[in-house]
């Protein structure tokens, strides 16, 4: 049987210009070869990229889950997607050896050695990629992503160590300490350490270890000693967390008083102390928002109108 040539061309056209899943989604970036490297590799954030094809049933099933995952990972892990059906994206998908849809690939930045000077750090190394092979369900995907966030938060094991950090006035970076019930490091706190990487250092210290430290505080002078003695009273038995930014150089400190541990609130507090490299309200965030809204790719939007027509007519494909 002969298939009329026109029909074949029409179907190919439909497939080739099928609509992106996540256009203008508030938390997912549709990437192209133009934006991919800048979004995925030029950051200290981890990125989960979904390579998909709009016609693929498994991708359609995953769509809602990815939207939810991206929402809950907002500010912690970047979520992006590549529509491998678009002609301009085909090479990108081949480059990452995408063989089936959907392919979930996580990109992890190389560890930055902060002891090295800024110039000698390798800034533009490509991130390591890893394929997600777990269940395509919300919780496992979110857990996997958060487990791949680079951790720059330091657990301070003993009060002596903390004093070393606070006494060291040649320390040019501010030292942020989270006093908390457990010394578990939350993904949100890790993400703050990423935003100020190389600008401020982040630590956790367990509340319980604030008990009975009067003697240990002897070597510490002035304001810091007073503060810590106060914390020994109020914070040592507390279930809540307290964030303090110390400036060892000027012997000054700033306490985050707000109860909310929402990223934007903590972020605002810290951004008054030092300028972050990434995160909300930065130049980079502006760029990411533009990618998310598809702003710099107006030519594509024209293409999409065609796509809509294509989809309404696509029911013809079944005949
Ligand atoms: C990661 O952060 C470090 C320290 O701020 C910086 O030197 C480096 O350029 C960043 N890496 C990337 C890929 O942006
Ligand atoms: C004090 O801080 C400087 C600069 O960060 C660092 O090089 C030095 O090792 C620190 N000294 C101690 C005793 O922690």
CSV table of C-alpha atoms and ligand atoms in Angstrom, one decimal:
chain,number,residue,atom,x,y,z
A,1,UNK,CA,0.0,0.0,0.0
A,2,UNK,CA,1.2,3.5,-0.8
A,3,UNK,CA,1.2,6.2,1.7
A,4,UNK,CA,0.5,9.6,0.1
A,5,UNK,CA,3.7,11.7,0.4
A,6,UNK,CA,1.9,14.7,1.7
A,7,UNK,CA,0.7,12.8,4.8
A,8,UNK,CA,4.2,11.7,5.7
A,9,UNK,CA,5.5,15.2,5.4
A,10,UNK,CA,2.6,16.4,7.5
A,11,UNK,CA,3.2,13.9,10.3
A,12,UNK,CA,7.0,14.7,10.3
A,13,UNK,CA,6.2,18.3,10.6
A,14,UNK,CA,3.9,17.6,13.6
A,15,UNK,CA,6.6,15.6,15.4
A,16,UNK,CA,9.3,18.1,14.6
A,17,UNK,CA,7.5,21.1,16.0
A,18,UNK,CA,5.6,19.5,18.9
A,19,UNK,CA,5.0,21.9,21.8
A,20,UNK,CA,7.4,22.1,24.7
A,21,UNK,CA,6.0,20.7,28.0
A,22,UNK,CA,7.3,23.4,30.3
A,23,UNK,CA,7.1,26.7,28.5
A,24,UNK,CA,6.6,29.5,31.0
A,25,UNK,CA,6.6,27.1,33.9
A,26,UNK,CA,7.6,29.0,37.0
A,27,UNK,CA,10.2,26.4,38.1
A,28,UNK,CA,11.4,24.5,35.0
A,29,UNK,CA,13.6,25.9,32.3
A,30,UNK,CA,13.2,24.6,28.7
A,31,UNK,CA,16.8,24.6,27.5
A,32,UNK,CA,18.3,24.9,24.0
A,33,UNK,CA,21.9,24.7,22.9
A,34,UNK,CA,22.1,28.4,23.5
A,35,UNK,CA,21.2,28.3,27.1
A,36,UNK,CA,22.3,24.8,28.2
A,37,UNK,CA,25.9,25.4,29.2
A,38,UNK,CA,25.2,28.7,30.9
A,39,UNK,CA,22.3,27.2,32.9
A,40,UNK,CA,23.8,23.8,33.7
A,41,UNK,CA,27.6,24.2,33.8
A,42,UNK,CA,28.2,27.7,34.9
A,43,UNK,CA,26.9,27.4,38.4
A,44,UNK,CA,27.7,25.8,41.7
A,45,UNK,CA,24.1,24.4,41.8
A,46,UNK,CA,23.1,20.9,40.9
A,47,UNK,CA,20.7,20.6,37.9
A,48,UNK,CA,18.3,17.9,37.0
A,49,UNK,CA,17.6,17.8,33.3
A,50,UNK,CA,14.7,15.9,31.8
A,51,UNK,CA,15.4,15.0,28.2
A,52,UNK,CA,12.0,14.2,26.7
A,53,UNK,CA,9.9,14.0,23.6
A,54,UNK,CA,6.4,15.4,23.7
A,55,UNK,CA,4.8,12.5,22.0
A,56,UNK,CA,6.2,9.9,24.4
A,57,UNK,CA,3.6,8.6,26.8
A,58,UNK,CA,6.0,8.0,29.7
A,59,UNK,CA,7.1,11.7,29.4
A,60,UNK,CA,3.5,12.8,29.5
A,61,UNK,CA,3.0,10.7,32.7
A,62,UNK,CA,6.1,12.3,34.2
A,63,UNK,CA,5.2,15.8,33.4
A,64,UNK,CA,3.0,16.5,36.5
A,65,UNK,CA,5.5,14.8,38.7
A,66,UNK,CA,8.3,17.0,37.4
A,67,UNK,CA,6.3,20.1,37.9
A,68,UNK,CA,5.7,19.2,41.5
A,69,UNK,CA,9.3,18.1,42.0
A,70,UNK,CA,10.5,21.4,40.6
A,71,UNK,CA,8.3,23.4,42.9
A,72,UNK,CA,9.5,21.7,46.0
A,73,UNK,CA,13.1,21.9,44.9
A,74,UNK,CA,12.9,25.6,44.1
A,75,UNK,CA,16.0,27.4,45.2
A,76,UNK,CA,17.8,24.2,46.0
A,77,UNK,CA,18.2,22.2,42.8
A,78,UNK,CA,17.7,23.7,39.3
A,79,UNK,CA,15.2,21.8,37.2
A,80,UNK,CA,15.4,22.0,33.4
A,81,UNK,CA,14.3,20.1,30.4
A,82,UNK,CA,15.3,19.6,26.8
A,83,UNK,CA,12.7,18.8,24.1
A,84,UNK,CA,14.7,16.4,22.0
A,85,UNK,CA,12.1,16.5,19.3
A,86,UNK,CA,13.1,20.0,18.3
A,87,UNK,CA,15.5,19.9,15.4
A,88,UNK,CA,17.8,22.5,17.1
A,89,UNK,CA,18.1,20.3,20.2
A,90,UNK,CA,18.9,17.0,18.5
A,91,UNK,CA,22.6,17.5,18.7
A,92,UNK,CA,22.4,18.4,22.4
A,93,UNK,CA,20.5,15.2,23.1
A,94,UNK,CA,23.0,13.2,21.1
A,95,UNK,CA,25.9,14.8,22.9
A,96,UNK,CA,24.5,13.5,26.2
A,97,UNK,CA,23.8,10.1,24.6
A,98,UNK,CA,20.1,10.3,25.3
A,99,UNK,CA,18.7,7.0,24.0
A,100,UNK,CA,15.2,6.8,25.4
A,101,UNK,CA,12.6,9.2,26.7
A,102,UNK,CA,12.3,10.4,29.3
A,103,UNK,CA,15.9,10.5,30.4
A,104,UNK,CA,16.5,12.2,33.8
A,105,UNK,CA,20.1,13.3,34.1
A,106,UNK,CA,21.6,15.1,37.1
A,107,UNK,CA,24.5,17.4,36.6
A,108,UNK,CA,26.8,18.0,39.6
A,109,UNK,CA,29.3,20.8,39.8
A,110,UNK,CA,32.9,20.0,40.7
A,111,UNK,CA,33.9,20.7,44.3
A,112,UNK,CA,35.4,24.1,44.7
A,113,UNK,CA,38.5,24.3,46.8
A,114,UNK,CA,38.0,27.5,48.8
A,115,UNK,CA,41.6,27.3,50.2
A,116,UNK,CA,42.9,28.1,46.7
A,117,UNK,CA,42.8,31.7,45.5
A,118,UNK,CA,39.9,32.6,43.3
A,119,UNK,CA,42.1,32.8,40.2
A,120,UNK,CA,43.5,29.3,40.5
A,121,UNK,CA,40.1,27.7,41.0
A,122,UNK,CA,38.9,26.0,37.9
A,123,UNK,CA,35.8,27.9,37.4
A,124,UNK,CA,34.4,26.4,34.2
A,125,UNK,CA,34.9,22.7,34.5
A,126,UNK,CA,32.0,20.7,33.2
A,127,UNK,CA,29.7,19.2,35.7
A,128,UNK,CA,29.6,15.4,36.1
A,129,UNK,CA,26.5,13.8,34.8
A,130,UNK,CA,24.6,10.9,36.2
A,131,UNK,CA,21.4,9.2,35.0
A,132,UNK,CA,18.6,8.8,37.4
A,133,UNK,CA,17.5,5.2,37.4
A,134,UNK,CA,15.1,5.3,40.4
A,135,UNK,CA,11.3,5.3,40.4
A,136,UNK,CA,9.6,8.0,38.4
A,137,UNK,CA,7.7,9.2,41.5
A,138,UNK,CA,7.8,12.5,43.3
A,139,UNK,CA,9.5,11.5,46.6
A,140,UNK,CA,12.3,9.4,45.1
A,141,UNK,CA,13.1,12.1,42.5
A,142,UNK,CA,13.2,14.9,45.0
A,143,UNK,CA,15.3,12.9,47.4
A,144,UNK,CA,17.7,11.9,44.7
A,145,UNK,CA,18.1,15.5,43.6
A,146,UNK,CA,18.7,16.9,47.2
A,147,UNK,CA,21.2,14.1,47.8
A,148,UNK,CA,23.2,15.5,44.9
A,149,UNK,CA,23.5,19.0,46.2
A,150,UNK,CA,27.2,19.9,46.9
A,151,UNK,CA,27.7,20.5,50.6
A,152,UNK,CA,29.9,23.4,51.7
A,153,UNK,CA,28.4,23.6,55.2
A,154,UNK,CA,30.8,22.6,57.9
A,155,UNK,CA,29.8,20.8,61.1
A,156,UNK,CA,31.6,22.2,64.0
A,157,UNK,CA,32.2,19.3,66.3
A,158,UNK,CA,33.4,21.0,69.4
A,159,UNK,CA,33.3,24.3,71.1
A,160,UNK,CA,37.1,24.6,70.8
A,161,UNK,CA,36.8,24.4,67.0
A,162,UNK,CA,34.2,27.2,67.1
A,163,UNK,CA,36.4,29.4,69.1
A,164,UNK,CA,39.2,28.9,66.6
A,165,UNK,CA,36.9,30.0,63.9
A,166,UNK,CA,35.7,33.1,65.8
A,167,UNK,CA,39.0,34.1,67.2
A,168,UNK,CA,40.7,34.2,63.8
A,169,UNK,CA,40.6,37.8,62.9
A,170,UNK,CA,42.6,37.3,59.8
A,171,UNK,CA,39.5,35.6,58.5
A,172,UNK,CA,38.3,37.8,55.8
A,173,UNK,CA,35.0,35.9,55.2
A,174,UNK,CA,32.1,36.2,57.5
A,175,UNK,CA,31.3,33.1,59.4
A,176,UNK,CA,27.7,32.1,59.6
A,177,UNK,CA,26.7,29.6,62.3
A,178,UNK,CA,23.4,27.9,62.6
A,179,UNK,CA,22.8,26.8,66.2
A,180,UNK,CA,20.3,24.0,66.0
A,181,UNK,CA,18.8,21.1,67.8
A,182,UNK,CA,20.3,18.5,65.4
A,183,UNK,CA,23.4,19.0,63.3
A,184,UNK,CA,21.6,17.8,60.3
A,185,UNK,CA,22.3,20.1,57.3
A,186,UNK,CA,19.1,20.9,55.5
A,187,UNK,CA,19.1,21.3,51.7
A,188,UNK,CA,18.0,24.9,52.1
A,189,UNK,CA,21.0,25.7,54.3
A,190,UNK,CA,23.2,24.0,51.8
A,191,UNK,CA,21.8,26.2,49.1
A,192,UNK,CA,22.6,29.4,51.1
A,193,UNK,CA,26.2,28.2,51.3
A,194,UNK,CA,26.1,27.8,47.5
A,195,UNK,CA,24.8,31.4,47.0
A,196,UNK,CA,27.7,32.8,49.1
A,197,UNK,CA,30.3,30.3,48.2
A,198,UNK,CA,33.7,32.0,48.6
A,199,UNK,CA,32.0,35.0,50.2
A,200,UNK,CA,30.8,33.7,53.6
A,201,UNK,CA,31.4,30.3,55.3
A,202,UNK,CA,28.5,28.3,56.7
A,203,UNK,CA,28.6,26.1,59.8
A,204,UNK,CA,26.2,24.2,62.1
A,205,UNK,CA,26.7,23.8,65.8
A,206,UNK,CA,24.4,21.7,68.0
A,207,UNK,CA,22.5,23.6,70.7
A,208,UNK,CA,23.3,21.0,73.3
A,209,UNK,CA,27.0,21.6,73.1
A,210,UNK,CA,26.4,25.2,74.2
A,211,UNK,CA,26.0,23.8,77.7
A,212,UNK,CA,28.7,24.5,80.3
A,213,UNK,CA,31.1,26.3,78.1
A,214,UNK,CA,31.9,29.2,80.4
A,215,UNK,CA,35.5,28.1,81.0
A,216,UNK,CA,36.1,27.3,77.3
A,217,UNK,CA,35.0,30.9,76.5
A,218,UNK,CA,37.9,32.5,78.4
A,219,UNK,CA,40.1,33.1,75.4
A,220,UNK,CA,37.3,34.9,73.6
A,221,UNK,CA,37.0,38.6,74.2
A,222,UNK,CA,34.2,41.1,74.3
A,223,UNK,CA,31.0,40.9,72.3
A,224,UNK,CA,31.4,37.3,71.1
A,225,UNK,CA,31.9,36.0,74.7
A,226,UNK,CA,28.8,37.9,75.9
A,227,UNK,CA,26.7,36.5,73.1
A,228,UNK,CA,27.8,32.9,73.6
A,229,UNK,CA,27.2,33.2,77.4
A,230,UNK,CA,23.7,34.4,76.5
A,231,UNK,CA,23.2,31.5,74.1
A,232,UNK,CA,24.3,29.1,76.8
A,233,UNK,CA,21.2,30.2,78.7
A,234,UNK,CA,18.6,30.6,76.0
A,235,UNK,CA,19.7,28.4,73.1
A,236,UNK,CA,21.3,25.3,74.7
A,237,UNK,CA,18.0,23.7,75.6
A,238,UNK,CA,16.0,25.1,72.7
A,239,UNK,CA,14.3,23.1,70.0
A,240,UNK,CA,14.5,26.0,67.6
A,241,UNK,CA,17.4,27.2,65.4
A,242,UNK,CA,19.2,30.4,65.6
A,243,UNK,CA,21.4,31.9,62.8
A,244,UNK,CA,24.3,34.2,63.6
A,245,UNK,CA,26.7,35.8,61.2
A,246,UNK,CA,30.1,36.6,62.8
A,247,UNK,CA,32.6,39.0,61.5
A,248,UNK,CA,35.8,37.9,63.1
A,249,UNK,CA,37.7,40.8,61.6
A,250,UNK,CA,35.6,43.5,63.2
A,251,UNK,CA,34.4,41.4,66.1
A,252,UNK,CA,30.8,42.1,65.2
A,253,UNK,CA,27.8,39.8,64.8
A,254,UNK,CA,24.3,39.8,63.3
A,255,UNK,CA,21.5,37.6,64.5
A,256,UNK,CA,18.7,36.5,62.3
A,257,UNK,CA,15.7,37.0,64.5
A,258,UNK,CA,12.9,35.9,62.2
A,259,UNK,CA,11.2,32.6,62.9
A,260,UNK,CA,10.7,31.9,59.3
A,261,UNK,CA,13.3,29.7,57.7
A,262,UNK,CA,12.0,30.5,54.3
A,263,UNK,CA,14.8,30.8,51.8
A,264,UNK,CA,13.8,34.3,50.7
A,265,UNK,CA,13.7,35.6,54.2
A,266,UNK,CA,17.0,34.3,55.4
A,267,UNK,CA,18.4,35.3,52.1
A,268,UNK,CA,17.4,38.9,52.6
A,269,UNK,CA,19.0,39.0,56.0
A,270,UNK,CA,22.3,37.6,54.7
A,271,UNK,CA,22.3,39.7,51.6
A,272,UNK,CA,22.5,42.8,53.7
A,273,UNK,CA,25.8,41.5,55.1
A,274,UNK,CA,27.5,40.4,51.9
A,275,UNK,CA,26.7,40.2,48.2
A,276,UNK,CA,25.8,36.7,47.0
A,277,UNK,CA,27.1,35.1,43.8
A,278,UNK,CA,23.9,33.2,43.0
A,279,UNK,CA,20.4,33.0,44.3
A,280,UNK,CA,17.3,35.2,44.4
A,281,UNK,CA,17.7,38.8,43.0
A,282,UNK,CA,21.1,38.2,41.5
A,283,UNK,CA,22.1,38.8,37.9
A,284,UNK,CA,22.2,35.1,37.4
A,285,UNK,CA,18.7,34.7,38.7
A,286,UNK,CA,17.5,37.3,36.2
A,287,UNK,CA,19.0,35.3,33.4
A,288,UNK,CA,17.4,32.1,34.7
A,289,UNK,CA,14.1,33.8,34.9
A,290,UNK,CA,14.4,35.0,31.3
A,291,UNK,CA,15.2,31.5,30.2
A,292,UNK,CA,12.2,30.2,32.1
A,293,UNK,CA,9.9,32.7,30.5
A,294,UNK,CA,11.5,32.0,27.1
A,295,UNK,CA,12.2,35.7,26.7
A,296,UNK,CA,15.3,35.5,24.6
A,297,UNK,CA,13.7,33.1,22.2
A,298,UNK,CA,10.9,34.9,20.5
A,299,UNK,CA,11.4,33.1,17.2
A,300,UNK,CA,10.3,29.9,18.9
A,301,UNK,CA,7.1,31.4,20.1
A,302,UNK,CA,6.0,32.0,16.6
A,303,UNK,CA,6.7,28.4,15.9
A,304,UNK,CA,4.5,27.4,18.7
A,305,UNK,CA,1.3,28.8,17.2
A,306,UNK,CA,1.9,26.5,14.3
A,307,UNK,CA,2.2,23.7,16.8
A,308,UNK,CA,-1.1,24.3,18.3
A,309,UNK,CA,-2.8,24.0,15.0
A,310,UNK,CA,-0.8,20.9,14.4
A,311,UNK,CA,-2.1,19.4,17.6
A,312,UNK,CA,-5.7,20.0,16.8
A,313,UNK,CA,-5.3,18.4,13.5
A,314,UNK,CA,-3.2,15.6,14.9
A,315,UNK,CA,-6.2,13.4,15.6
A,316,UNK,CA,-5.9,12.6,11.9
A,317,UNK,CA,-2.8,10.6,12.7
A,318,UNK,CA,-4.8,7.7,14.0
A,319,UNK,CA,-6.5,7.1,10.6
B,1,LIG,C1,31.6,28.3,42.2
B,1,LIG,O1,32.0,29.2,43.2
B,1,LIG,C2,33.3,29.6,43.3
B,1,LIG,C3,33.5,30.4,44.5
B,1,LIG,O2,32.7,31.5,44.6
B,1,LIG,C4,33.7,30.4,42.0
B,1,LIG,O3,35.0,30.7,42.0
B,1,LIG,C5,33.4,29.5,40.8
B,1,LIG,O4,33.6,30.3,39.7
B,1,LIG,C6,31.9,29.0,40.8
B,1,LIG,N1,31.8,28.1,39.8
B,1,LIG,C7,30.9,28.3,38.7
B,1,LIG,C8,30.9,27.2,37.7
B,1,LIG,O5,30.2,29.2,38.7
B,2,LIG,C1,42.7,32.0,60.0
B,2,LIG,O1,42.1,32.5,58.8
B,2,LIG,C2,43.0,32.5,57.7
B,2,LIG,C3,42.3,33.1,56.5
B,2,LIG,O2,41.1,32.5,56.3
B,2,LIG,C4,43.5,31.0,57.4
B,2,LIG,O3,44.4,31.0,56.4
B,2,LIG,C5,44.1,30.5,58.7
B,2,LIG,O4,44.4,29.1,58.5
B,2,LIG,C6,43.2,30.6,59.9
B,2,LIG,N1,43.9,30.2,61.1
B,2,LIG,C7,43.3,29.3,61.9
B,2,LIG,C8,44.1,29.0,63.2
B,2,LIG,O5,42.2,28.8,61.8
